[in-house]
mmCIF file of C-alpha atoms in Angstrom:
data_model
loop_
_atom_site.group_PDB
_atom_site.id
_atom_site.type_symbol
_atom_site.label_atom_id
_atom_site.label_comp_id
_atom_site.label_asym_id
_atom_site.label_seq_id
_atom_site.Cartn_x
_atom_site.Cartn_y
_atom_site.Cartn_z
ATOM 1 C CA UNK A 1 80.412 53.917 58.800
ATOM 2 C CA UNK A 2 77.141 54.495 56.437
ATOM 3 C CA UNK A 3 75.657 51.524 55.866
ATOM 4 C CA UNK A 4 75.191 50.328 52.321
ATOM 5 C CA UNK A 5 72.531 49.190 50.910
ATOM 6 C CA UNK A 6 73.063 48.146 47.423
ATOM 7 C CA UNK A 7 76.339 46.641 47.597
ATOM 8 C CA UNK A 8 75.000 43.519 45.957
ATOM 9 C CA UNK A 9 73.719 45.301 42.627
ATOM 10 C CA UNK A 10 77.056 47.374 42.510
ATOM 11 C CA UNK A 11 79.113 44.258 43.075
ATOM 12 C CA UNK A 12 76.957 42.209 40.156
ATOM 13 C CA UNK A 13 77.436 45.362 37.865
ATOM 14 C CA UNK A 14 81.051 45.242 38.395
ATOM 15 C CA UNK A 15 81.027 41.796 37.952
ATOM 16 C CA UNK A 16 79.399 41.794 34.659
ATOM 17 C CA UNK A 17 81.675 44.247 33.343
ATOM 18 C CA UNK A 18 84.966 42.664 33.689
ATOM 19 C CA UNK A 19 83.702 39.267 32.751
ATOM 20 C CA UNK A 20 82.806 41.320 29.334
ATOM 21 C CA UNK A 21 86.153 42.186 29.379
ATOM 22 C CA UNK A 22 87.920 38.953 30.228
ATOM 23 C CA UNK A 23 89.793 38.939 27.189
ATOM 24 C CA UNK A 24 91.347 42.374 26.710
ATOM 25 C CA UNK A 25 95.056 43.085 27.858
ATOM 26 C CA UNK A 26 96.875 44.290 30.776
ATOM 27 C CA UNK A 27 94.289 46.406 32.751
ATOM 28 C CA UNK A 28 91.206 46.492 30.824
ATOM 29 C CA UNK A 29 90.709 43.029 31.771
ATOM 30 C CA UNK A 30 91.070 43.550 35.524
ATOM 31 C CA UNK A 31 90.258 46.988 36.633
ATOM 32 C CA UNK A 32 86.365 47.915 36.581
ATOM 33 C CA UNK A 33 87.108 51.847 35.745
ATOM 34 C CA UNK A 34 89.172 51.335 32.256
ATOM 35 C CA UNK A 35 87.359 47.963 31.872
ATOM 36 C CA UNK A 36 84.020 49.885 31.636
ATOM 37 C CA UNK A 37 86.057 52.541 29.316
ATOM 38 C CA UNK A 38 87.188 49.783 27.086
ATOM 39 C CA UNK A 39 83.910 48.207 26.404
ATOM 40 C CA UNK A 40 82.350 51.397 26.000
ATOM 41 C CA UNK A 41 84.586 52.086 23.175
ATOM 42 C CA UNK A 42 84.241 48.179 22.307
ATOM 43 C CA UNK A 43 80.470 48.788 21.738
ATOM 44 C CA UNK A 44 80.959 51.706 19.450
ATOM 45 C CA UNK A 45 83.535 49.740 17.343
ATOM 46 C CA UNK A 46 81.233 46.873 16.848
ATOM 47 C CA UNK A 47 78.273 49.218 15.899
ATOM 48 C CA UNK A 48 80.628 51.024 13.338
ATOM 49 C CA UNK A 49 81.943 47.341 11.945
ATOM 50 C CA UNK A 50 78.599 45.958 11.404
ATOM 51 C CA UNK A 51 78.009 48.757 8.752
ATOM 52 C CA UNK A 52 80.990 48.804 7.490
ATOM 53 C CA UNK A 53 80.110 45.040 6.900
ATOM 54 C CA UNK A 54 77.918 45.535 4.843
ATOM 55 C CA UNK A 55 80.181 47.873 2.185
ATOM 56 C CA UNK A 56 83.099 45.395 2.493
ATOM 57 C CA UNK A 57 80.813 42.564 1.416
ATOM 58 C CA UNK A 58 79.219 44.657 -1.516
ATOM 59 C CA UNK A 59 82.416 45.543 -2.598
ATOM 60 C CA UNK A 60 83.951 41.873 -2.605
ATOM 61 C CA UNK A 61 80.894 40.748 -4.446
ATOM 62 C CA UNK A 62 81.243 43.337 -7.585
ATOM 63 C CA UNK A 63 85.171 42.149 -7.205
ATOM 64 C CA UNK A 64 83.976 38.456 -7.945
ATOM 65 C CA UNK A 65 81.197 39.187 -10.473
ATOM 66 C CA UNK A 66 83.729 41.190 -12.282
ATOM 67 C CA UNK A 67 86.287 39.145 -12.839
ATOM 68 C CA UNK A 68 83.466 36.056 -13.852
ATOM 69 C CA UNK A 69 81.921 38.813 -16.677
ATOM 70 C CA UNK A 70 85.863 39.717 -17.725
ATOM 71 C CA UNK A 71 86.102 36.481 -17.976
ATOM 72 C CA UNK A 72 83.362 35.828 -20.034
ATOM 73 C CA UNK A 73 84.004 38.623 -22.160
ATOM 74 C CA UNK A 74 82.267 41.506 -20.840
ATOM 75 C CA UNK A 75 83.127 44.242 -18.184
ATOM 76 C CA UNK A 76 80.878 44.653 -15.096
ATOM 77 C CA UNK A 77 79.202 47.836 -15.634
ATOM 78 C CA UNK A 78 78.130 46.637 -19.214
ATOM 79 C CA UNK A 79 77.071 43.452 -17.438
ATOM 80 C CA UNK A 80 75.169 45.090 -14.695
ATOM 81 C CA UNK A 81 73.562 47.983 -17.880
ATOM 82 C CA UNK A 82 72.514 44.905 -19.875
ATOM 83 C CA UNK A 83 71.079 43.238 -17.086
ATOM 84 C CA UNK A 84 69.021 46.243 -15.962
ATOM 85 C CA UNK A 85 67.861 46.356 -19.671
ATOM 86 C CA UNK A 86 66.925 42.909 -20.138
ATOM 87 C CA UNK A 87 64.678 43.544 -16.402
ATOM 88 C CA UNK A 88 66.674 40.807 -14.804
ATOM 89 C CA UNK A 89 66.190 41.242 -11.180
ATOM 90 C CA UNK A 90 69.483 39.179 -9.301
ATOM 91 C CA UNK A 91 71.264 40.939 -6.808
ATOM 92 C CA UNK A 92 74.950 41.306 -6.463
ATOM 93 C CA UNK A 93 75.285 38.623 -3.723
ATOM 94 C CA UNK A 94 73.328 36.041 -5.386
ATOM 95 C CA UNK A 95 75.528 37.066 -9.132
ATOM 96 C CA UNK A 96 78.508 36.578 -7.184
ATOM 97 C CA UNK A 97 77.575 32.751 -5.870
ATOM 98 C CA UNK A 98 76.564 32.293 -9.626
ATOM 99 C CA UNK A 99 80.173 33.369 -10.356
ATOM 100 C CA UNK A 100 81.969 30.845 -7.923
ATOM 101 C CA UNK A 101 79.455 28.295 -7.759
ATOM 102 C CA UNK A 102 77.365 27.785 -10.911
ATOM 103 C CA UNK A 103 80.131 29.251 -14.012
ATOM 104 C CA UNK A 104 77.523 27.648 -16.861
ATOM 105 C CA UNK A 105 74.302 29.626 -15.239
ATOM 106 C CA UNK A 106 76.419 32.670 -14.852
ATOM 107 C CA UNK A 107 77.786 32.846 -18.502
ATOM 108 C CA UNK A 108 74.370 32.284 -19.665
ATOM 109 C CA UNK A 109 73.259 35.509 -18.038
ATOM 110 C CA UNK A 110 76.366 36.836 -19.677
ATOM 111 C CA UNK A 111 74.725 35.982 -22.802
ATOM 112 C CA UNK A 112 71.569 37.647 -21.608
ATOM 113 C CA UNK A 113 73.234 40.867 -21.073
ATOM 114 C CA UNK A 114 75.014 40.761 -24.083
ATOM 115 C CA UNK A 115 71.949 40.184 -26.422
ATOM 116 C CA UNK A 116 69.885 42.763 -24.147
ATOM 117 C CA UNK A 117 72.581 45.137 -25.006
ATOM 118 C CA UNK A 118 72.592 44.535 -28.405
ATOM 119 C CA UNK A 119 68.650 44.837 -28.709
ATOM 120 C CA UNK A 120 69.001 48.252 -27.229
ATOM 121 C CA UNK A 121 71.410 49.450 -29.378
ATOM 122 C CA UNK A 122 69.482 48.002 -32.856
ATOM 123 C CA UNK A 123 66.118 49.966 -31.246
ATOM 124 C CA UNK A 124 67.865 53.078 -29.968
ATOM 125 C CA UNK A 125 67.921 53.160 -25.647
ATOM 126 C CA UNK A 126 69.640 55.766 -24.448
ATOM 127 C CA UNK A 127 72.922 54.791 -23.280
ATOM 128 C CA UNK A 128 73.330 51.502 -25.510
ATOM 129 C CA UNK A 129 75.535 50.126 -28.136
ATOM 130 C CA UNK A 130 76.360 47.358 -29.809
ATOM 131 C CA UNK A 131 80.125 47.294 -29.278
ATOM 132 C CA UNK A 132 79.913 48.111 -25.996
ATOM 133 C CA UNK A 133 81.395 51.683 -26.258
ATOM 134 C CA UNK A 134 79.448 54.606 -24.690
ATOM 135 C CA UNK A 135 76.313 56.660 -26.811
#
């Protein structure tokens, strides 16, 4: 028989592996080969989800400052157009704690935006009326 020489790093690699996989089903938990397939594709899934993350969040925040502005009497791309017009620089995650958290600070932006708006349409910016329609 050869003699082998690095049976104790192949054994730890093996070892590693389906400990990573403890908790999948049938066997992907207990044989190396598809164990080592399965986190392969494991790893790719978690790279995708972590950016797709990021949308999902983005797109739950505009949900929630939407329905705060609708509720205050404004839609959210007016809200969002008469914040960029009155320079107020607060993200979408931080208008969407407003929203659940603090309803009194986020109306009052809601008033910002709505007398931003209204200043833009009285001096003419491109894009802005007073009734909220489009220019």
């Amino acid at each position: 028989m050869a003699r082998v020489k690095r049976a104790v790093n192949a054994q730890k690699k093996r070892r590693t592996t389906l400990e990573a996989a403890s908790g999948y089903r049938g066997q992907r938990s207990r044989l190396y080969r598809k164990a080592k397939e399965q986190l392969l594709h494991s790893f790719q899934y978690s790279y995708r989800d972590r950016r797709a993350r990021k949308g999902d969040f983005r797109q739950l925040w505009i949900t929630r400052i939407n329905a705060a502005a609708r509720a205050n009497g404004m839609t959210y791309n007016r809200f969002i157009q008469g914040l960029r017009i009155a320079e107020v620089a607060v993200d979408r995650k931080i208008l969407a704690d407003l929203a659940v958290n603090d309803a009194a600070a986020f109306a009052a932006l809601v008033k910002t935006a709505q007398a931003a708006l209204a200043d833009a349409a009285v001096t003419g910016v491109k894009g802005a009326t007073a009734d909220g329609s489009a220019a």
